[in-house]
Amino acid sequence: MSGSTDHPRLAAEFLADAERTTWHDRALWHVREKRDGAAGGVPEWELLRDQAAAIKRHTLSHLDEYLAEFERNATQNGAKVHWARDAEEHNTIVLSLLRSRGIDRIVKSKSMLTEECELNDYLGQRGVRVVDTDLGEWIIQLADERPSHIVMPAIHKKKEEVGAVFHEHLGTEAGANDPEYLTGEARKRLRQEFLSATGAISGVNFAAADNGTVVVCTNEGNADLGIHLADIHIASMGIEKVIPRFVDLGVFTRLLARSATGQPVTTYTSHFQRPRRGSEFHIVLVDNGRTRQLSREDFRDSLACIRCGACMNTCPIYRRSGGHSYGTTIPGPIGAILSPGIDLRKHASLPFASTLCGSCSDVCPVKINIHEQLYAWRQVVVESGKSTGLQRRLARSSAGALSNPRRYRALGKWIRRLMRTAPGFALRNRMNVWARKRELPRAPRQSFNEWYRENRSDK
Amino acid sequence: MSTRNQILKAIQGVRVPHQVLPEPGGFGYDELTNLVDRFAEQLREIGGECVDVSGRSALREELERRTSGRSVVSRVRSLRGTFAEVDASSGPLLASAEMAVVASRLGVAENGAVWLTEEDVGHRVLPVIVESLIVVLSADAIVPTMHEAYAQLQSESPGFGQFVAGPSKTADIEQSLVVGAHGAKEMIVILTN
């Protein structure tokens, strides 16, 4: 991915297939509905959100202390803790751990952080074969694509397409599209990988500082199958994943799966403290722009994110443009407030890929004010001169019309006349971006102002 | 300066204003009735099976019935019978086991999960490598929510522990739920009284 992400252009490409867009939209909305059902079953849901939000905000206000405490306790448990300032250092550390043990094939469970660091490519180019074992991640790995959703990486793929990918790369039945059959084949093939891999990499959902516990949540059991059979477990962790106390997991494990998929809890919630006898446990703490985001008062709270994906499932823009239109590791509303901090020029269009409806903030289990941060990023984009030429021209002409009452009234009169006398032109001319795929309302004869003057004001 | 100190120094330099940490604690789930029903209901909803037995001989019969003729790793002493015992000394050897029988000391009513530690299962991979997982759980070891569960667990230090809620599953292919992804395809909890 090079150059600027042009979300409007990529979204238009996605939308060109209206039927597929509707399918994608419905699939994601269905997940939102499941989340609503699950949340509705917990009477204290809003209190839980308050608690989770407060725990995360507190943690961010003492992040250095909790990281140091976590390191101390994890080390005492027999884990080895490493620190990486950026993606490159993370990748170097991982490679060196594997190389020094002669490991050239590993299994990896879901980790958006390793995706962010482009670890698979890095290792692949240096002779280490990585197999992504989460089914959705494996599908897109075989298809040589990037994930389009952080929880359901292959949500953009229809089952026939998955069948085709499997047929091409695994030799499964041509034309197969039954999810049971395809999953069964994946189970068989990946079993072989689990049994032969000597290294396993995982992400970290939560890390408790007070006792050095690393928590990994999956539905498939792929993290456990990889890790418990490997000689080395490397857990890649963003520094914002630390939480103060083991008991705080009570709050987060009640919120995570319900927000993500509508399940009461993930099938497996695995707590790693000590390495298995005879094996090694390494934790890599990664900054990669997080301390910089921490320093931005308006955007600091985006670091509270627990990567549930609820914001994506509800966002009308995400649902109808797909994760790939964002050009980021993490798409959707949360991606749009994290990514501009990494590369403002490249991701300048993302804060504008929103109607500011606020649905994302509504469903966020840790109460990140996503829609407000989207708006704040817009100010940053414009003030640093990274808005587009069209945006600047539109803003200038709108400012001109809105700041002068006489000009505003005259313009309104002209537009209403045009809509009444030449509706076709008003609708279909190139300047009227708003009218694409929309009908125009019937133009009234008078503005409210004119009507009021005629009928209500004191003569 | 080491990366570690660079990162910590950078964080300190931001001087984020202090925010209060809330007290941990549940939400007043004092009612200890209906926990078994709720647990069973949740477990069934997530694709697991829940069976009630009363007394040791009933438990033994149930276990013998389910394990008969299968290749089994059992961590439960009351189980005897006609199953083929699998060498549990190494991970790869466990791959030939169809079934595991283990005992849990903690269940969670709100989500049908059971807690299994390394000590409970012997080899950490056991719950996810078999096709069928049978968990024996005492009915009075069920707590209302994860709050109570973690409060109970915080004084323990198991080295490794996991909540297992039902059989493994995935919906990664067009959102169609498939039970039996990489872990167990079948999960049965036998509640003892």
mmCIF file of N, CA and C in Angstrom, chain A residues 179-292:
data_model
loop_
_atom_site.group_PDB
_atom_site.id
_atom_site.type_symbol
_atom_site.label_atom_id
_atom_site.label_comp_id
_atom_site.label_asym_id
_atom_site.label_seq_id
_atom_site.Cartn_x
_atom_site.Cartn_y
_atom_site.Cartn_z
ATOM 1 N N PRO A 179 -19.779 -24.430 4.069
ATOM 2 C CA PRO A 179 -18.873 -24.019 5.146
ATOM 3 C C PRO A 179 -18.417 -25.193 6.019
ATOM 4 N N GLU A 180 -19.297 -26.171 6.254
ATOM 5 C CA GLU A 180 -18.913 -27.324 7.087
ATOM 6 C C GLU A 180 -17.789 -28.108 6.421
ATOM 7 N N TYR A 181 -17.956 -28.369 5.128
ATOM 8 C CA TYR A 181 -16.932 -29.114 4.384
ATOM 9 C C TYR A 181 -15.611 -28.352 4.382
ATOM 10 N N LEU A 182 -15.703 -27.059 4.064
ATOM 11 C CA LEU A 182 -14.484 -26.247 3.962
ATOM 12 C C LEU A 182 -13.783 -26.134 5.311
ATOM 13 N N THR A 183 -14.570 -25.939 6.374
ATOM 14 C CA THR A 183 -13.979 -25.842 7.706
ATOM 15 C C THR A 183 -13.345 -27.178 8.090
ATOM 16 N N GLY A 184 -14.022 -28.259 7.731
ATOM 17 C CA GLY A 184 -13.485 -29.588 8.017
ATOM 18 C C GLY A 184 -12.147 -29.822 7.333
ATOM 19 N N GLU A 185 -12.036 -29.372 6.101
ATOM 20 C CA GLU A 185 -10.761 -29.492 5.381
ATOM 21 C C GLU A 185 -9.693 -28.647 6.046
ATOM 22 N N ALA A 186 -10.082 -27.435 6.459
ATOM 23 C CA ALA A 186 -9.126 -26.554 7.133
ATOM 24 C C ALA A 186 -8.640 -27.203 8.426
ATOM 25 N N ARG A 187 -9.561 -27.831 9.135
ATOM 26 C CA ARG A 187 -9.202 -28.497 10.393
ATOM 27 C C ARG A 187 -8.134 -29.556 10.147
ATOM 28 N N LYS A 188 -8.363 -30.374 9.109
ATOM 29 C CA LYS A 188 -7.405 -31.458 8.813
ATOM 30 C C LYS A 188 -6.037 -30.906 8.455
ATOM 31 N N ARG A 189 -6.030 -29.917 7.524
ATOM 32 C CA ARG A 189 -4.742 -29.405 7.045
ATOM 33 C C ARG A 189 -3.987 -28.683 8.148
ATOM 34 N N LEU A 190 -4.718 -27.836 8.880
ATOM 35 C CA LEU A 190 -4.029 -27.047 9.896
ATOM 36 C C LEU A 190 -3.592 -27.907 11.066
ATOM 37 N N ARG A 191 -4.269 -29.010 11.319
ATOM 38 C CA ARG A 191 -3.825 -29.973 12.328
ATOM 39 C C ARG A 191 -2.376 -30.384 12.075
ATOM 40 N N GLN A 192 -2.092 -30.665 10.811
ATOM 41 C CA GLN A 192 -0.723 -31.049 10.434
ATOM 42 C C GLN A 192 0.259 -29.949 10.775
ATOM 43 N N GLU A 193 -0.149 -28.713 10.525
ATOM 44 C CA GLU A 193 0.740 -27.592 10.824
ATOM 45 C C GLU A 193 0.974 -27.483 12.325
ATOM 46 N N PHE A 194 -0.095 -27.631 13.103
ATOM 47 C CA PHE A 194 0.048 -27.542 14.562
ATOM 48 C C PHE A 194 1.000 -28.611 15.087
ATOM 49 N N LEU A 195 0.880 -29.819 14.527
ATOM 50 C CA LEU A 195 1.685 -30.927 15.039
ATOM 51 C C LEU A 195 3.138 -30.831 14.630
ATOM 52 N N SER A 196 3.421 -30.051 13.572
ATOM 53 C CA SER A 196 4.811 -29.994 13.132
ATOM 54 C C SER A 196 5.523 -28.684 13.469
ATOM 55 N N ALA A 197 4.787 -27.654 13.840
ATOM 56 C CA ALA A 197 5.444 -26.367 14.123
ATOM 57 C C ALA A 197 6.109 -26.381 15.485
ATOM 58 N N THR A 198 7.290 -25.805 15.560
ATOM 59 C CA THR A 198 7.976 -25.747 16.850
ATOM 60 C C THR A 198 7.941 -24.350 17.448
ATOM 61 N N GLY A 199 7.405 -23.387 16.682
ATOM 62 C CA GLY A 199 7.290 -22.027 17.203
ATOM 63 C C GLY A 199 5.859 -21.535 17.044
ATOM 64 N N ALA A 200 5.372 -20.781 18.008
ATOM 65 C CA ALA A 200 4.011 -20.240 17.919
ATOM 66 C C ALA A 200 4.017 -18.779 18.330
ATOM 67 N N ILE A 201 3.290 -17.977 17.542
ATOM 68 C CA ILE A 201 3.152 -16.556 17.866
ATOM 69 C C ILE A 201 1.678 -16.269 18.120
ATOM 70 N N SER A 202 1.414 -15.465 19.126
ATOM 71 C CA SER A 202 0.035 -15.057 19.369
ATOM 72 C C SER A 202 -0.008 -13.566 19.607
ATOM 73 N N GLY A 203 -1.217 -13.040 19.608
ATOM 74 C CA GLY A 203 -1.398 -11.668 20.051
ATOM 75 C C GLY A 203 -1.661 -11.704 21.546
ATOM 76 N N VAL A 204 -2.071 -10.574 22.075
ATOM 77 C CA VAL A 204 -2.442 -10.479 23.479
ATOM 78 C C VAL A 204 -3.718 -9.659 23.553
ATOM 79 N N ASN A 205 -4.768 -10.238 24.126
ATOM 80 C CA ASN A 205 -5.990 -9.455 24.307
ATOM 81 C C ASN A 205 -5.875 -8.555 25.541
ATOM 82 N N PHE A 206 -5.383 -9.143 26.639
ATOM 83 C CA PHE A 206 -5.206 -8.372 27.874
ATOM 84 C C PHE A 206 -3.971 -8.888 28.603
ATOM 85 N N ALA A 207 -3.305 -8.001 29.336
ATOM 86 C CA ALA A 207 -2.146 -8.409 30.136
ATOM 87 C C ALA A 207 -2.311 -7.796 31.518
ATOM 88 N N ALA A 208 -2.458 -8.646 32.534
ATOM 89 C CA ALA A 208 -2.693 -8.138 33.886
ATOM 90 C C ALA A 208 -1.369 -7.825 34.555
ATOM 91 N N ALA A 209 -1.216 -6.579 34.992
ATOM 92 C CA ALA A 209 0.053 -6.148 35.571
ATOM 93 C C ALA A 209 0.324 -6.788 36.919
ATOM 94 N N ASP A 210 -0.714 -7.001 37.741
ATOM 95 C CA ASP A 210 -0.448 -7.423 39.118
ATOM 96 C C ASP A 210 0.026 -8.857 39.247
ATOM 97 N N ASN A 211 -0.171 -9.680 38.218
ATOM 98 C CA ASN A 211 0.388 -11.029 38.319
ATOM 99 C C ASN A 211 1.003 -11.533 37.009
ATOM 100 N N GLY A 212 1.222 -10.620 36.080
ATOM 101 C CA GLY A 212 1.928 -10.980 34.852
ATOM 102 C C GLY A 212 1.206 -11.963 33.952
ATOM 103 N N THR A 213 -0.125 -11.960 33.981
ATOM 104 C CA THR A 213 -0.891 -12.902 33.159
ATOM 105 C C THR A 213 -1.153 -12.320 31.780
ATOM 106 N N VAL A 214 -0.940 -13.152 30.766
ATOM 107 C CA VAL A 214 -1.248 -12.776 29.385
ATOM 108 C C VAL A 214 -2.509 -13.543 28.980
ATOM 109 N N VAL A 215 -3.509 -12.832 28.461
ATOM 110 C CA VAL A 215 -4.777 -13.481 28.098
ATOM 111 C C VAL A 215 -4.967 -13.461 26.591
ATOM 112 N N VAL A 216 -5.291 -14.638 26.039
ATOM 113 C CA VAL A 216 -5.544 -14.771 24.600
ATOM 114 C C VAL A 216 -6.921 -15.407 24.420
ATOM 115 N N CYS A 217 -7.777 -14.747 23.654
ATOM 116 C CA CYS A 217 -9.155 -15.213 23.457
ATOM 117 C C CYS A 217 -9.365 -15.700 22.029
ATOM 118 N N THR A 218 -9.863 -16.928 21.855
ATOM 119 C CA THR A 218 -10.206 -17.410 20.513
ATOM 120 C C THR A 218 -11.486 -18.229 20.577
ATOM 121 N N ASN A 219 -12.140 -18.409 19.442
ATOM 122 C CA ASN A 219 -13.287 -19.313 19.357
ATOM 123 C C ASN A 219 -12.862 -20.667 18.806
ATOM 124 N N GLU A 220 -11.759 -20.670 18.052
ATOM 125 C CA GLU A 220 -11.394 -21.886 17.332
ATOM 126 C C GLU A 220 -10.477 -22.809 18.124
ATOM 127 N N GLY A 221 -9.747 -22.253 19.088
ATOM 128 C CA GLY A 221 -8.770 -23.062 19.814
ATOM 129 C C GLY A 221 -7.420 -23.103 19.115
ATOM 130 N N ASN A 222 -7.279 -22.287 18.065
ATOM 131 C CA ASN A 222 -6.032 -22.330 17.288
ATOM 132 C C ASN A 222 -4.833 -21.782 18.045
ATOM 133 N N ALA A 223 -5.045 -20.798 18.911
ATOM 134 C CA ALA A 223 -3.908 -20.265 19.672
ATOM 135 C C ALA A 223 -3.361 -21.374 20.575
ATOM 136 N N ASP A 224 -4.267 -22.050 21.285
ATOM 137 C CA ASP A 224 -3.849 -23.100 22.209
ATOM 138 C C ASP A 224 -3.185 -24.272 21.502
ATOM 139 N N LEU A 225 -3.779 -24.717 20.395
ATOM 140 C CA LEU A 225 -3.200 -25.856 19.670
ATOM 141 C C LEU A 225 -1.788 -25.544 19.195
ATOM 142 N N GLY A 226 -1.564 -24.298 18.813
ATOM 143 C CA GLY A 226 -0.225 -23.927 18.364
ATOM 144 C C GLY A 226 0.742 -23.822 19.535
ATOM 145 N N ILE A 227 0.347 -23.060 20.524
ATOM 146 C CA ILE A 227 1.241 -22.734 21.627
ATOM 147 C C ILE A 227 1.620 -23.944 22.465
ATOM 148 N N HIS A 228 0.664 -24.779 22.797
ATOM 149 C CA HIS A 228 0.951 -25.876 23.730
ATOM 150 C C HIS A 228 1.758 -27.001 23.098
ATOM 151 N N LEU A 229 1.919 -26.967 21.792
ATOM 152 C CA LEU A 229 2.724 -27.996 21.130
ATOM 153 C C LEU A 229 4.074 -27.441 20.677
ATOM 154 N N ALA A 230 4.280 -26.141 20.897
ATOM 155 C CA ALA A 230 5.507 -25.518 20.399
ATOM 156 C C ALA A 230 6.556 -25.411 21.494
ATOM 157 N N ASP A 231 7.807 -25.251 21.060
ATOM 158 C CA ASP A 231 8.905 -25.097 22.013
ATOM 159 C C ASP A 231 9.045 -23.666 22.474
ATOM 160 N N ILE A 232 8.491 -22.742 21.692
ATOM 161 C CA ILE A 232 8.568 -21.331 22.066
ATOM 162 C C ILE A 232 7.245 -20.639 21.745
ATOM 163 N N HIS A 233 6.759 -19.831 22.673
ATOM 164 C CA HIS A 233 5.552 -19.021 22.483
ATOM 165 C C HIS A 233 5.982 -17.574 22.556
ATOM 166 N N ILE A 234 5.759 -16.847 21.440
ATOM 167 C CA ILE A 234 6.044 -15.414 21.421
ATOM 168 C C ILE A 234 4.714 -14.679 21.397
ATOM 169 N N ALA A 235 4.480 -13.849 22.388
ATOM 170 C CA ALA A 235 3.235 -13.079 22.457
ATOM 171 C C ALA A 235 3.544 -11.627 22.108
ATOM 172 N N SER A 236 2.980 -11.166 21.008
ATOM 173 C CA SER A 236 3.197 -9.777 20.579
ATOM 174 C C SER A 236 2.109 -8.892 21.159
ATOM 175 N N MET A 237 2.534 -7.830 21.839
ATOM 176 C CA MET A 237 1.565 -7.046 22.596
ATOM 177 C C MET A 237 1.773 -5.551 22.425
ATOM 178 N N GLY A 238 0.734 -4.832 22.052
ATOM 179 C CA GLY A 238 0.785 -3.374 22.050
ATOM 180 C C GLY A 238 0.806 -2.904 23.502
ATOM 181 N N ILE A 239 1.546 -1.847 23.793
ATOM 182 C CA ILE A 239 1.692 -1.437 25.190
ATOM 183 C C ILE A 239 0.379 -1.000 25.830
ATOM 184 N N GLU A 240 -0.616 -0.707 25.015
ATOM 185 C CA GLU A 240 -1.886 -0.260 25.583
ATOM 186 C C GLU A 240 -2.764 -1.418 26.057
ATOM 187 N N LYS A 241 -2.306 -2.654 25.886
ATOM 188 C CA LYS A 241 -3.113 -3.809 26.271
ATOM 189 C C LYS A 241 -3.019 -4.155 27.758
ATOM 190 N N VAL A 242 -2.136 -3.500 28.476
ATOM 191 C CA VAL A 242 -1.966 -3.825 29.892
ATOM 192 C C VAL A 242 -3.156 -3.291 30.697
ATOM 193 N N ILE A 243 -3.589 -4.083 31.673
ATOM 194 C CA ILE A 243 -4.636 -3.643 32.591
ATOM 195 C C ILE A 243 -4.092 -3.821 34.003
ATOM 196 N N PRO A 244 -4.606 -3.078 34.966
ATOM 197 C CA PRO A 244 -3.999 -3.064 36.292
ATOM 198 C C PRO A 244 -4.049 -4.410 37.036
ATOM 199 N N ARG A 245 -5.257 -5.019 37.099
ATOM 200 C CA ARG A 245 -5.432 -6.162 37.994
ATOM 201 C C ARG A 245 -6.040 -7.360 37.279
ATOM 202 N N PHE A 246 -5.668 -8.513 37.729
ATOM 203 C CA PHE A 246 -6.218 -9.780 37.243
ATOM 204 C C PHE A 246 -7.741 -9.753 37.320
ATOM 205 N N VAL A 247 -8.278 -9.232 38.408
ATOM 206 C CA VAL A 247 -9.743 -9.239 38.564
ATOM 207 C C VAL A 247 -10.444 -8.300 37.567
ATOM 208 N N ASP A 248 -9.708 -7.353 37.003
ATOM 209 C CA ASP A 248 -10.313 -6.484 35.988
ATOM 210 C C ASP A 248 -10.747 -7.289 34.763
ATOM 211 N N LEU A 249 -10.161 -8.462 34.605
ATOM 212 C CA LEU A 249 -10.557 -9.336 33.495
ATOM 213 C C LEU A 249 -12.045 -9.686 33.581
ATOM 214 N N GLY A 250 -12.603 -9.656 34.778
ATOM 215 C CA GLY A 250 -14.035 -9.909 34.924
ATOM 216 C C GLY A 250 -14.851 -8.939 34.086
ATOM 217 N N VAL A 251 -14.452 -7.683 34.094
ATOM 218 C CA VAL A 251 -15.169 -6.660 33.317
ATOM 219 C C VAL A 251 -14.957 -6.881 31.817
ATOM 220 N N PHE A 252 -13.707 -7.051 31.420
ATOM 221 C CA PHE A 252 -13.411 -7.112 29.983
ATOM 222 C C PHE A 252 -13.886 -8.391 29.326
ATOM 223 N N THR A 253 -13.812 -9.516 30.032
ATOM 224 C CA THR A 253 -14.270 -10.761 29.411
ATOM 225 C C THR A 253 -15.792 -10.792 29.295
ATOM 226 N N ARG A 254 -16.466 -9.947 30.066
ATOM 227 C CA ARG A 254 -17.926 -9.883 29.925
ATOM 228 C C ARG A 254 -18.326 -8.999 28.753
ATOM 229 N N LEU A 255 -17.434 -8.070 28.378
ATOM 230 C CA LEU A 255 -17.745 -7.114 27.312
ATOM 231 C C LEU A 255 -17.256 -7.535 25.942
ATOM 232 N N LEU A 256 -16.093 -8.195 25.883
ATOM 233 C CA LEU A 256 -15.414 -8.397 24.601
ATOM 234 C C LEU A 256 -16.214 -9.191 23.586
ATOM 235 N N ALA A 257 -16.562 -10.431 23.933
ATOM 236 C CA ALA A 257 -17.228 -11.276 22.940
ATOM 237 C C ALA A 257 -18.644 -10.783 22.639
ATOM 238 N N ARG A 258 -19.307 -10.281 23.657
ATOM 239 C CA ARG A 258 -20.670 -9.763 23.424
ATOM 240 C C ARG A 258 -20.638 -8.607 22.432
ATOM 241 N N SER A 259 -19.617 -7.756 22.564
ATOM 242 C CA SER A 259 -19.501 -6.620 21.648
ATOM 243 C C SER A 259 -19.071 -7.050 20.256
ATOM 244 N N ALA A 260 -18.208 -8.074 20.213
ATOM 245 C CA ALA A 260 -17.624 -8.475 18.937
ATOM 246 C C ALA A 260 -18.565 -9.318 18.080
ATOM 247 N N THR A 261 -19.170 -10.339 18.701
ATOM 248 C CA THR A 261 -19.957 -11.271 17.900
ATOM 249 C C THR A 261 -21.308 -11.610 18.519
ATOM 250 N N GLY A 262 -21.573 -11.074 19.700
ATOM 251 C CA GLY A 262 -22.833 -11.387 20.353
ATOM 252 C C GLY A 262 -22.797 -12.672 21.176
ATOM 253 N N GLN A 263 -21.626 -13.272 21.320
ATOM 254 C CA GLN A 263 -21.511 -14.450 22.187
ATOM 255 C C GLN A 263 -21.266 -13.989 23.619
ATOM 256 N N PRO A 264 -21.705 -14.776 24.628
ATOM 257 C CA PRO A 264 -21.449 -14.355 26.008
ATOM 258 C C PRO A 264 -19.946 -14.339 26.347
ATOM 259 N N VAL A 265 -19.186 -15.224 25.721
ATOM 260 C CA VAL A 265 -17.737 -15.262 25.943
ATOM 261 C C VAL A 265 -17.119 -16.038 24.791
ATOM 262 N N THR A 266 -15.844 -15.822 24.519
ATOM 263 C CA THR A 266 -15.189 -16.618 23.483
ATOM 264 C C THR A 266 -15.062 -18.059 23.983
ATOM 265 N N THR A 267 -14.988 -19.000 23.068
ATOM 266 C CA THR A 267 -14.907 -20.408 23.474
ATOM 267 C C THR A 267 -13.718 -20.658 24.391
ATOM 268 N N TYR A 268 -12.579 -20.060 24.029
ATOM 269 C CA TYR A 268 -11.371 -20.249 24.839
ATOM 270 C C TYR A 268 -10.855 -18.908 25.322
ATOM 271 N N THR A 269 -10.691 -18.790 26.636
ATOM 272 C CA THR A 269 -10.064 -17.587 27.202
ATOM 273 C C THR A 269 -8.865 -18.108 27.973
ATOM 274 N N SER A 270 -7.696 -18.029 27.356
ATOM 275 C CA SER A 270 -6.514 -18.698 27.891
ATOM 276 C C SER A 270 -5.611 -17.737 28.639
ATOM 277 N N HIS A 271 -5.209 -18.151 29.823
ATOM 278 C CA HIS A 271 -4.409 -17.304 30.707
ATOM 279 C C HIS A 271 -3.009 -17.899 30.840
ATOM 280 N N PHE A 272 -2.037 -17.199 30.312
ATOM 281 C CA PHE A 272 -0.659 -17.686 30.327
ATOM 282 C C PHE A 272 0.121 -16.971 31.417
ATOM 283 N N GLN A 273 0.644 -17.743 32.370
ATOM 284 C CA GLN A 273 1.486 -17.150 33.401
ATOM 285 C C GLN A 273 2.904 -17.690 33.273
ATOM 286 N N ARG A 274 3.061 -19.015 33.511
ATOM 287 C CA ARG A 274 4.391 -19.608 33.410
ATOM 288 C C ARG A 274 4.515 -20.398 32.108
ATOM 289 N N PRO A 275 5.735 -20.455 31.562
ATOM 290 C CA PRO A 275 5.897 -21.288 30.367
ATOM 291 C C PRO A 275 5.689 -22.759 30.733
ATOM 292 N N ARG A 276 5.234 -23.545 29.786
ATOM 293 C CA ARG A 276 5.096 -24.983 29.966
ATOM 294 C C ARG A 276 6.488 -25.548 30.227
ATOM 295 N N ARG A 277 6.585 -26.529 31.062
ATOM 296 C CA ARG A 277 7.921 -27.069 31.379
ATOM 297 C C ARG A 277 8.613 -27.520 30.102
ATOM 298 N N GLY A 278 9.820 -27.085 29.927
ATOM 299 C CA GLY A 278 10.594 -27.461 28.740
ATOM 300 C C GLY A 278 10.396 -26.516 27.572
ATOM 301 N N SER A 279 9.544 -25.498 27.723
ATOM 302 C CA SER A 279 9.344 -24.561 26.614
ATOM 303 C C SER A 279 9.619 -23.139 27.088
ATOM 304 N N GLU A 280 9.643 -22.200 26.149
ATOM 305 C CA GLU A 280 9.926 -20.808 26.488
ATOM 306 C C GLU A 280 8.728 -19.913 26.216
ATOM 307 N N PHE A 281 8.602 -18.841 26.995
ATOM 308 C CA PHE A 281 7.508 -17.895 26.840
ATOM 309 C C PHE A 281 8.116 -16.503 26.745
ATOM 310 N N HIS A 282 7.925 -15.863 25.599
ATOM 311 C CA HIS A 282 8.463 -14.524 25.370
ATOM 312 C C HIS A 282 7.329 -13.551 25.089
ATOM 313 N N ILE A 283 7.437 -12.350 25.649
ATOM 314 C CA ILE A 283 6.427 -11.312 25.421
ATOM 315 C C ILE A 283 7.145 -10.110 24.825
ATOM 316 N N VAL A 284 6.650 -9.625 23.686
ATOM 317 C CA VAL A 284 7.263 -8.448 23.065
ATOM 318 C C VAL A 284 6.313 -7.261 23.212
ATOM 319 N N LEU A 285 6.748 -6.282 23.995
ATOM 320 C CA LEU A 285 5.939 -5.071 24.207
ATOM 321 C C LEU A 285 6.268 -4.065 23.108
ATOM 322 N N VAL A 286 5.253 -3.618 22.376
ATOM 323 C CA VAL A 286 5.498 -2.793 21.191
ATOM 324 C C VAL A 286 4.874 -1.406 21.329
ATOM 325 N N ASP A 287 5.680 -0.397 20.992
ATOM 326 C CA ASP A 287 5.201 0.990 20.999
ATOM 327 C C ASP A 287 4.635 1.333 19.624
ATOM 328 N N ASN A 288 5.470 1.464 18.629
ATOM 329 C CA ASN A 288 5.052 1.727 17.247
ATOM 330 C C ASN A 288 4.008 2.838 17.124
ATOM 331 N N GLY A 289 4.294 3.976 17.756
ATOM 332 C CA GLY A 289 3.416 5.140 17.618
ATOM 333 C C GLY A 289 2.424 5.311 18.745
ATOM 334 N N ARG A 290 2.385 4.338 19.688
ATOM 335 C CA ARG A 290 1.395 4.441 20.740
ATOM 336 C C ARG A 290 1.704 5.546 21.762
ATOM 337 N N THR A 291 2.988 5.733 22.083
ATOM 338 C CA THR A 291 3.287 6.816 23.027
ATOM 339 C C THR A 291 3.006 8.166 22.364
ATOM 340 N N ARG A 292 3.191 8.217 21.042
ATOM 341 C CA ARG A 292 2.883 9.466 20.351
ATOM 342 C C ARG A 292 1.381 9.744 20.406
#
